[in-house]
XYZ file of C-alpha atoms in Angstrom:
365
model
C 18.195 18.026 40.884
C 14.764 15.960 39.273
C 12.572 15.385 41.829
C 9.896 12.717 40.436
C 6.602 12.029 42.074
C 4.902 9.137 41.082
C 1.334 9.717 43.057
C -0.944 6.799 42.126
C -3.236 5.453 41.321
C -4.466 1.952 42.658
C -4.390 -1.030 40.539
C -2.302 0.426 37.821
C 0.700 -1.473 38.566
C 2.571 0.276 41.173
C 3.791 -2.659 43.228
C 5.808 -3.545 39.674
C 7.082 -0.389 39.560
C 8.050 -0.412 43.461
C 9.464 -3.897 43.000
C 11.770 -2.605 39.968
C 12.717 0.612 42.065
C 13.609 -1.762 45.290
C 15.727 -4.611 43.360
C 17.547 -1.835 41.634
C 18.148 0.620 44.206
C 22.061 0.883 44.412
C 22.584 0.476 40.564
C 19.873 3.115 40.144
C 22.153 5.334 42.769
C 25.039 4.849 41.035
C 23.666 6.714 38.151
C 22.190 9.071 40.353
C 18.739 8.398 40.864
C 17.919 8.091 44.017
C 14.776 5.713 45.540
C 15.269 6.711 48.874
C 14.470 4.554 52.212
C 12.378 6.433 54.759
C 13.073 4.558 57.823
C 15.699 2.103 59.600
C 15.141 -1.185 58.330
C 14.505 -0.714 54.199
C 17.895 1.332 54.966
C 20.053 -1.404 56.980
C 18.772 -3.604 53.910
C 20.406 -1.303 51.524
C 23.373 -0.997 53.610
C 23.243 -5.199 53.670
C 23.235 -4.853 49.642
C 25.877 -2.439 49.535
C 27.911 -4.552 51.871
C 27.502 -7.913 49.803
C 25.767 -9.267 52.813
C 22.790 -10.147 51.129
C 22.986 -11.241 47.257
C 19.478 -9.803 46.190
C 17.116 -7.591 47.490
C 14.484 -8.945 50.284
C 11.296 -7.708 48.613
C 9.402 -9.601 50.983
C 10.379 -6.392 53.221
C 7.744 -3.851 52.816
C 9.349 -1.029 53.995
C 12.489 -1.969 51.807
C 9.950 -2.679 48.657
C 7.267 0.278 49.276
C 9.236 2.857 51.222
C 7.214 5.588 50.438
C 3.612 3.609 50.968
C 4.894 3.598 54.770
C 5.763 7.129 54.358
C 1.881 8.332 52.972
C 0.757 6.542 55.947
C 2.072 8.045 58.232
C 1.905 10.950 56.553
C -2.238 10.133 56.802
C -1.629 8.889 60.146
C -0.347 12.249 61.326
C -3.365 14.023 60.780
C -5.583 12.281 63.351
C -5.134 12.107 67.385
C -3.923 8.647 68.064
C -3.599 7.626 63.978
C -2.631 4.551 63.015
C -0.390 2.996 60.446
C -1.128 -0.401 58.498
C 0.440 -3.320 60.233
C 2.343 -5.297 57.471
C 4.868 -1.988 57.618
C 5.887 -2.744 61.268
C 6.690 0.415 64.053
C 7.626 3.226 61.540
C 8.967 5.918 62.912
C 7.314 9.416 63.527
C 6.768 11.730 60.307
C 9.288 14.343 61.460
C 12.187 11.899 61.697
C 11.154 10.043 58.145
C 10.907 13.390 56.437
C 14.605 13.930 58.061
C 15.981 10.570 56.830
C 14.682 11.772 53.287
C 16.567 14.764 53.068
C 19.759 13.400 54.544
C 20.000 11.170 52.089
C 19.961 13.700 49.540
C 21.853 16.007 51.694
C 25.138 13.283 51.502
C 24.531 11.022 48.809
C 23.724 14.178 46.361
C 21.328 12.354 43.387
C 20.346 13.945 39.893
C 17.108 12.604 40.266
C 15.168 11.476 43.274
C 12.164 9.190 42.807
C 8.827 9.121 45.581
C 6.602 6.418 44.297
C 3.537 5.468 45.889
C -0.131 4.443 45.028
C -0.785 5.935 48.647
C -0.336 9.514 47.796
C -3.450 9.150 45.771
C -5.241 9.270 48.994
C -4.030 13.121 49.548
C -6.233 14.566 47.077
C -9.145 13.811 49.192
C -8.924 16.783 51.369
C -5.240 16.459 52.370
C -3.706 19.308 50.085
C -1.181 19.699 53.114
C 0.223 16.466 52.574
C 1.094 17.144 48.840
C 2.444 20.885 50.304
C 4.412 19.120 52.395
C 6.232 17.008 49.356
C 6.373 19.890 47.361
C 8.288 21.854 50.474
C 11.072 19.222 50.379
C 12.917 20.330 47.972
C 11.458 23.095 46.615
C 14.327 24.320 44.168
C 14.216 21.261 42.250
C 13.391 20.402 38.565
C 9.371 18.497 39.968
C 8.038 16.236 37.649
C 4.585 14.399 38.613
C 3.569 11.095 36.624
C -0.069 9.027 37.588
C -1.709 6.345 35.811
C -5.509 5.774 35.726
C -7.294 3.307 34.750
C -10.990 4.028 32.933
C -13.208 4.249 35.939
C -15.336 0.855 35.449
C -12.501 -1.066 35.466
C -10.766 0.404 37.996
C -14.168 -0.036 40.501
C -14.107 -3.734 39.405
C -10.282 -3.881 40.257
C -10.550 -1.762 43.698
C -13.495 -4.166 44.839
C -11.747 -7.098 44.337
C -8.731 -5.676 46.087
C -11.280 -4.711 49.199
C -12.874 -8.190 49.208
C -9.364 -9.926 48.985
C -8.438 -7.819 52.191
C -11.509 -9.436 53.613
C -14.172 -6.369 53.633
C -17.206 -6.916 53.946
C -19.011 -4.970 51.039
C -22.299 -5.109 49.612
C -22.535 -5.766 46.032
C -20.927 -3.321 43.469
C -24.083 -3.089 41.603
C -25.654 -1.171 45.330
C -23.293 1.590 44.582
C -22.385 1.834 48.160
C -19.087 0.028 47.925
C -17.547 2.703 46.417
C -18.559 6.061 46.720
C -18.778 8.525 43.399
C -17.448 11.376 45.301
C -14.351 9.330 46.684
C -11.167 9.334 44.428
C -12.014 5.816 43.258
C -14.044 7.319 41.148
C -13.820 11.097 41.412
C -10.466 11.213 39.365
C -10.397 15.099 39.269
C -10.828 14.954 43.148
C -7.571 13.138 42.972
C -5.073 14.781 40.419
C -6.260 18.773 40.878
C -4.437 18.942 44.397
C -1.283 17.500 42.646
C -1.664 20.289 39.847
C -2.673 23.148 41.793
C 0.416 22.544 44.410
C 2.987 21.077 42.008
C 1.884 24.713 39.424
C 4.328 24.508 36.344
C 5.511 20.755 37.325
C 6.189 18.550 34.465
C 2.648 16.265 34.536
C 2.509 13.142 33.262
C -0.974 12.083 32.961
C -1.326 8.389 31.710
C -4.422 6.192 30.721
C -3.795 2.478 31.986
C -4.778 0.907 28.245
C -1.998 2.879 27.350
C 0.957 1.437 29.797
C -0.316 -1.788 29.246
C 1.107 -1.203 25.135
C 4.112 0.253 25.954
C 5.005 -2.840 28.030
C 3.868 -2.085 31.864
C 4.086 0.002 34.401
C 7.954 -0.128 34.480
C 8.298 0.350 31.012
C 6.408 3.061 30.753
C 7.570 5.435 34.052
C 10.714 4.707 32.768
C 10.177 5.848 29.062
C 7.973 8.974 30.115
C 10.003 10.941 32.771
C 12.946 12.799 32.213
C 15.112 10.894 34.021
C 18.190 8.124 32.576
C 17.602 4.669 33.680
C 19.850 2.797 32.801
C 18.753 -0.161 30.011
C 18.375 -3.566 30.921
C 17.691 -3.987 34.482
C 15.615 -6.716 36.153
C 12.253 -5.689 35.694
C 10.438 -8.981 37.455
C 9.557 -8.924 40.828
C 6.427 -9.217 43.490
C 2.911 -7.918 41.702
C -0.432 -7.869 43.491
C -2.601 -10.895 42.471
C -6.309 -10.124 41.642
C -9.183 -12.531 42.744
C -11.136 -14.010 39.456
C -14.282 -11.469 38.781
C -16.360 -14.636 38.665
C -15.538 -15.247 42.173
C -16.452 -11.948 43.631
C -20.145 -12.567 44.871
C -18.984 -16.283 46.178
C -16.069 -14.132 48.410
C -18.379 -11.127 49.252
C -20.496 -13.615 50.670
C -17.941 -15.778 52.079
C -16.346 -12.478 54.236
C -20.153 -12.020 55.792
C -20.625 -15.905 56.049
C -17.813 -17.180 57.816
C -15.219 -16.921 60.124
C -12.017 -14.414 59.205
C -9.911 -17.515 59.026
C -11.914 -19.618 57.228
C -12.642 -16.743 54.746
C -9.056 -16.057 54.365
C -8.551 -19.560 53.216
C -11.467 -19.624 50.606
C -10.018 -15.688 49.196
C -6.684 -17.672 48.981
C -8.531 -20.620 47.056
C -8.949 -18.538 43.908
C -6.001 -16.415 44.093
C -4.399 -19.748 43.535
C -7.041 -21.156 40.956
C -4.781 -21.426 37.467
C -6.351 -18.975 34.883
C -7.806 -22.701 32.608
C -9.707 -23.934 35.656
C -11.537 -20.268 35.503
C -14.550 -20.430 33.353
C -15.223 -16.939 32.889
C -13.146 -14.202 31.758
C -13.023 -10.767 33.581
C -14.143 -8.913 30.820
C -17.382 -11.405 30.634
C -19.024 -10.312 34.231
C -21.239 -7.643 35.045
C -20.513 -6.213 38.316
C -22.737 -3.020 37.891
C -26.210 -3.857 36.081
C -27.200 -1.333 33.039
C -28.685 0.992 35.527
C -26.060 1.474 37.171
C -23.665 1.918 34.423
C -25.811 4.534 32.789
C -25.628 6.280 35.947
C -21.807 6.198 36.510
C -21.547 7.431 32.936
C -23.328 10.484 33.648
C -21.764 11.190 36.214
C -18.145 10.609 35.161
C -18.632 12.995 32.236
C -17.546 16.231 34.154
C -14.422 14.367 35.350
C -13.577 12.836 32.127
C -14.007 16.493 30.457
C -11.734 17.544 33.201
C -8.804 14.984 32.169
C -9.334 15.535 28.398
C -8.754 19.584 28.919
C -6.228 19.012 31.427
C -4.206 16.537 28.955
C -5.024 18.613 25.475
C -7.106 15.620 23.992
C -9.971 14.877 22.507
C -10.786 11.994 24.743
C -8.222 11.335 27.738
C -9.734 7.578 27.851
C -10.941 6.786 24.079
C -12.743 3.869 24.854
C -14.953 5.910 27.544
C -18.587 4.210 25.810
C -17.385 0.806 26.949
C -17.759 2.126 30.150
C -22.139 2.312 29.255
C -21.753 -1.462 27.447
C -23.515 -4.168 30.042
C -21.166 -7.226 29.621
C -22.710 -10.742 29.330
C -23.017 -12.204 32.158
C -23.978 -11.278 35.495
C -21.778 -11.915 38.653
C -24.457 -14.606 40.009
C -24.642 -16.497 36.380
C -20.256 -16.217 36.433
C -20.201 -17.106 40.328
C -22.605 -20.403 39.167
C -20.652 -21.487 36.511
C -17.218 -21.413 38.860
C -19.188 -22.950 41.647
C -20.287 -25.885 39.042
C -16.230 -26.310 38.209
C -15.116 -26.867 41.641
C -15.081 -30.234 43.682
C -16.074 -29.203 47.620
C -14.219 -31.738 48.737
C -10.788 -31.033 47.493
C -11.449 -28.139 49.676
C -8.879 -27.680 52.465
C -11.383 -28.163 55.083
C -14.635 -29.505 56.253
C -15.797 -25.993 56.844
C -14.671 -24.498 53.185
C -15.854 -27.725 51.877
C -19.783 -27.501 53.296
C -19.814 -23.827 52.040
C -18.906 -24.880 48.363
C -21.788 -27.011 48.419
C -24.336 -24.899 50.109
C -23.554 -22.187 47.704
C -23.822 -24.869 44.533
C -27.351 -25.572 45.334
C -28.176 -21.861 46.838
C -27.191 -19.221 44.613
């Protein structure tokens, strides 16, 4: 038996992948690849599928789409007194008994290949190395293949901070450097994908730079063409993906989550996740999040890690582009939050509140 690990990393695509895994779950069984549930209810919707009770997967259910997020929770979870689990994946079980409902699976349904997929694990190379012992001890015998995608580490900041504001942190600006910490495996890559070698030693690794999925067709396209396992051709690929804020939006929400009530702020982050891409002024690639300074800096310091992924992959250069990650980009996010603020009408704002903050910030910042 293939047992395939796909272990991160954030904003890379995974909730594609997961979505193609979840819709696809019994005709992926039938040729033997298992995407196993973890827990009752992503398993009574299976059973639902199986039974023609429901016509298409629910991929609004969480624990049906990301099984194995809810599993690296509580995996997490399990490591401190009293830990906690996100709310959006309900009462999940305790690790013991989703660990159990894993190998059962495999136990009676007996799969070629069985397929763990989840941004989450990422979060086990910061001092959990038990965690990824733990995977590794689940079926040890098996043929273990890893595969993780990462994204150049400038982008990826830029990506992760927009994911943080859309959850409604409240975050000082990305130029501070205290957003996101070098050390932390949002920017400390090796800190991330040494655990995974060092446990998984003589695993299969694939190793993938974002720029590079994105040519091969996506995240789906890619898992699918890299590991060793046969998925079948032409099976619906579309489902569910995360939606970024706009980059020229990210100092109006950053102060918007410090400014105002959750609620309120909630409805302004869902404002521009709604905003159609002509009625955005400035492209992504356009806004400085960093400042120069800060970009030299981050260079410096990602050269150790970036020699570490180049060795580790036999290349020259595991991201080729790395000197665009040194390159300040045109505008700053004040002048790109400006230039959105001076394309939106405050009051086709959904409220009074929303629409007295669009115009304060039009003649503030």
């Amino acid at each position: 038996m293939k047992f395939i690990i796909y272990f991160g990393h954030h904003k890379v695509g995974s909730t594609a992948l997961q979505s193609y895994l979840a819709r696809n779950a019994l005709a992926l069984l039938q040729q033997g690849i298992l995407y196993p549930a973890v827990e009752s209810e992503g398993m009574s919707h299976l059973l639902a599928q199986a039974l023609g009770r429901k016509s298409k997967p629910a991929l609004d259910c969480m624990n049906l789409r990301e099984p194995h997020n809810a599993l690296g929770f509580r995996m997490l979870a399990s490591k401190k007194p009293g830990g906690k689990t996100p709310p959006w994946h309900g009462i999940l079980p305790g690790l013991p008994a989703m660990l159990l409902t894993l190998r059962h699976q495999v136990e009676i349904l007996q799969p070629e290949t069985v397929v763990l997929c989840s941004e989450v694990f990422a979060n086990f190379g910061a001092d959990h190395a038990d965690l990824i012992a733990t995977l590794r001890a689940l079926f040890p015998d098996a043929e273990q293949e890893l595969y993780c995608a990462l994204r150049r580490p400038d982008e990826y900041m830029a990506s992760w901070y927009g994911q943080l504001l859309r959850f409604g942190r409240k975050l000082d600006p990305l130029s501070e450097g205290s957003a996101i910490k070098p050390k932390s495996i949002h920017f400390n890559y090796r800190k991330m994908v040494e655990p995974w070698v060092q446990s998984f030693d003589g695993a299969r690794l694939h190793l993938r730079n974002y720029a590079d999925i994105l040519k091969a067709g996506g995240s789906v396209q890619d898992f699918i063409t890299q590991v060793s396992a046969p998925f079948p051709n032409r099976l619906p690929e579309q489902g569910p993906v995360n939606k970024g804020l706009p980059r020229a939006s990210y100092e109006i929400i950053r102060r918007a989550n410090h400014d105002l009530p959750d609620k309120d702020a909630q409805d302004l982050r869902e404002v521009f996740l709604q905003l159609p891409p002509h009625k955005i002024p400035v492209k992504n690639g356009d806004v400085e999040l960093f400042g120069a300074q800060r970009r030299a800096q981050l260079t410096e310091e990602f050269a150790p890690i970036h020699a570490y992924l180049s060795q580790l992959t036999n290349q020259p250069a595991f991201f080729p582009d790395i000197d665009e990650m040194n390159r300040t980009r045109p505008l700053s996010d004040q002048e790109a939050a400006r230039r959105l603020l001076a394309s939106l009408d405050p009051a086709g704002m959904e409220s009074s509140v929303l629409s007295d903050y669009i115009s304060k910030l039009q003649q503030t910042l």
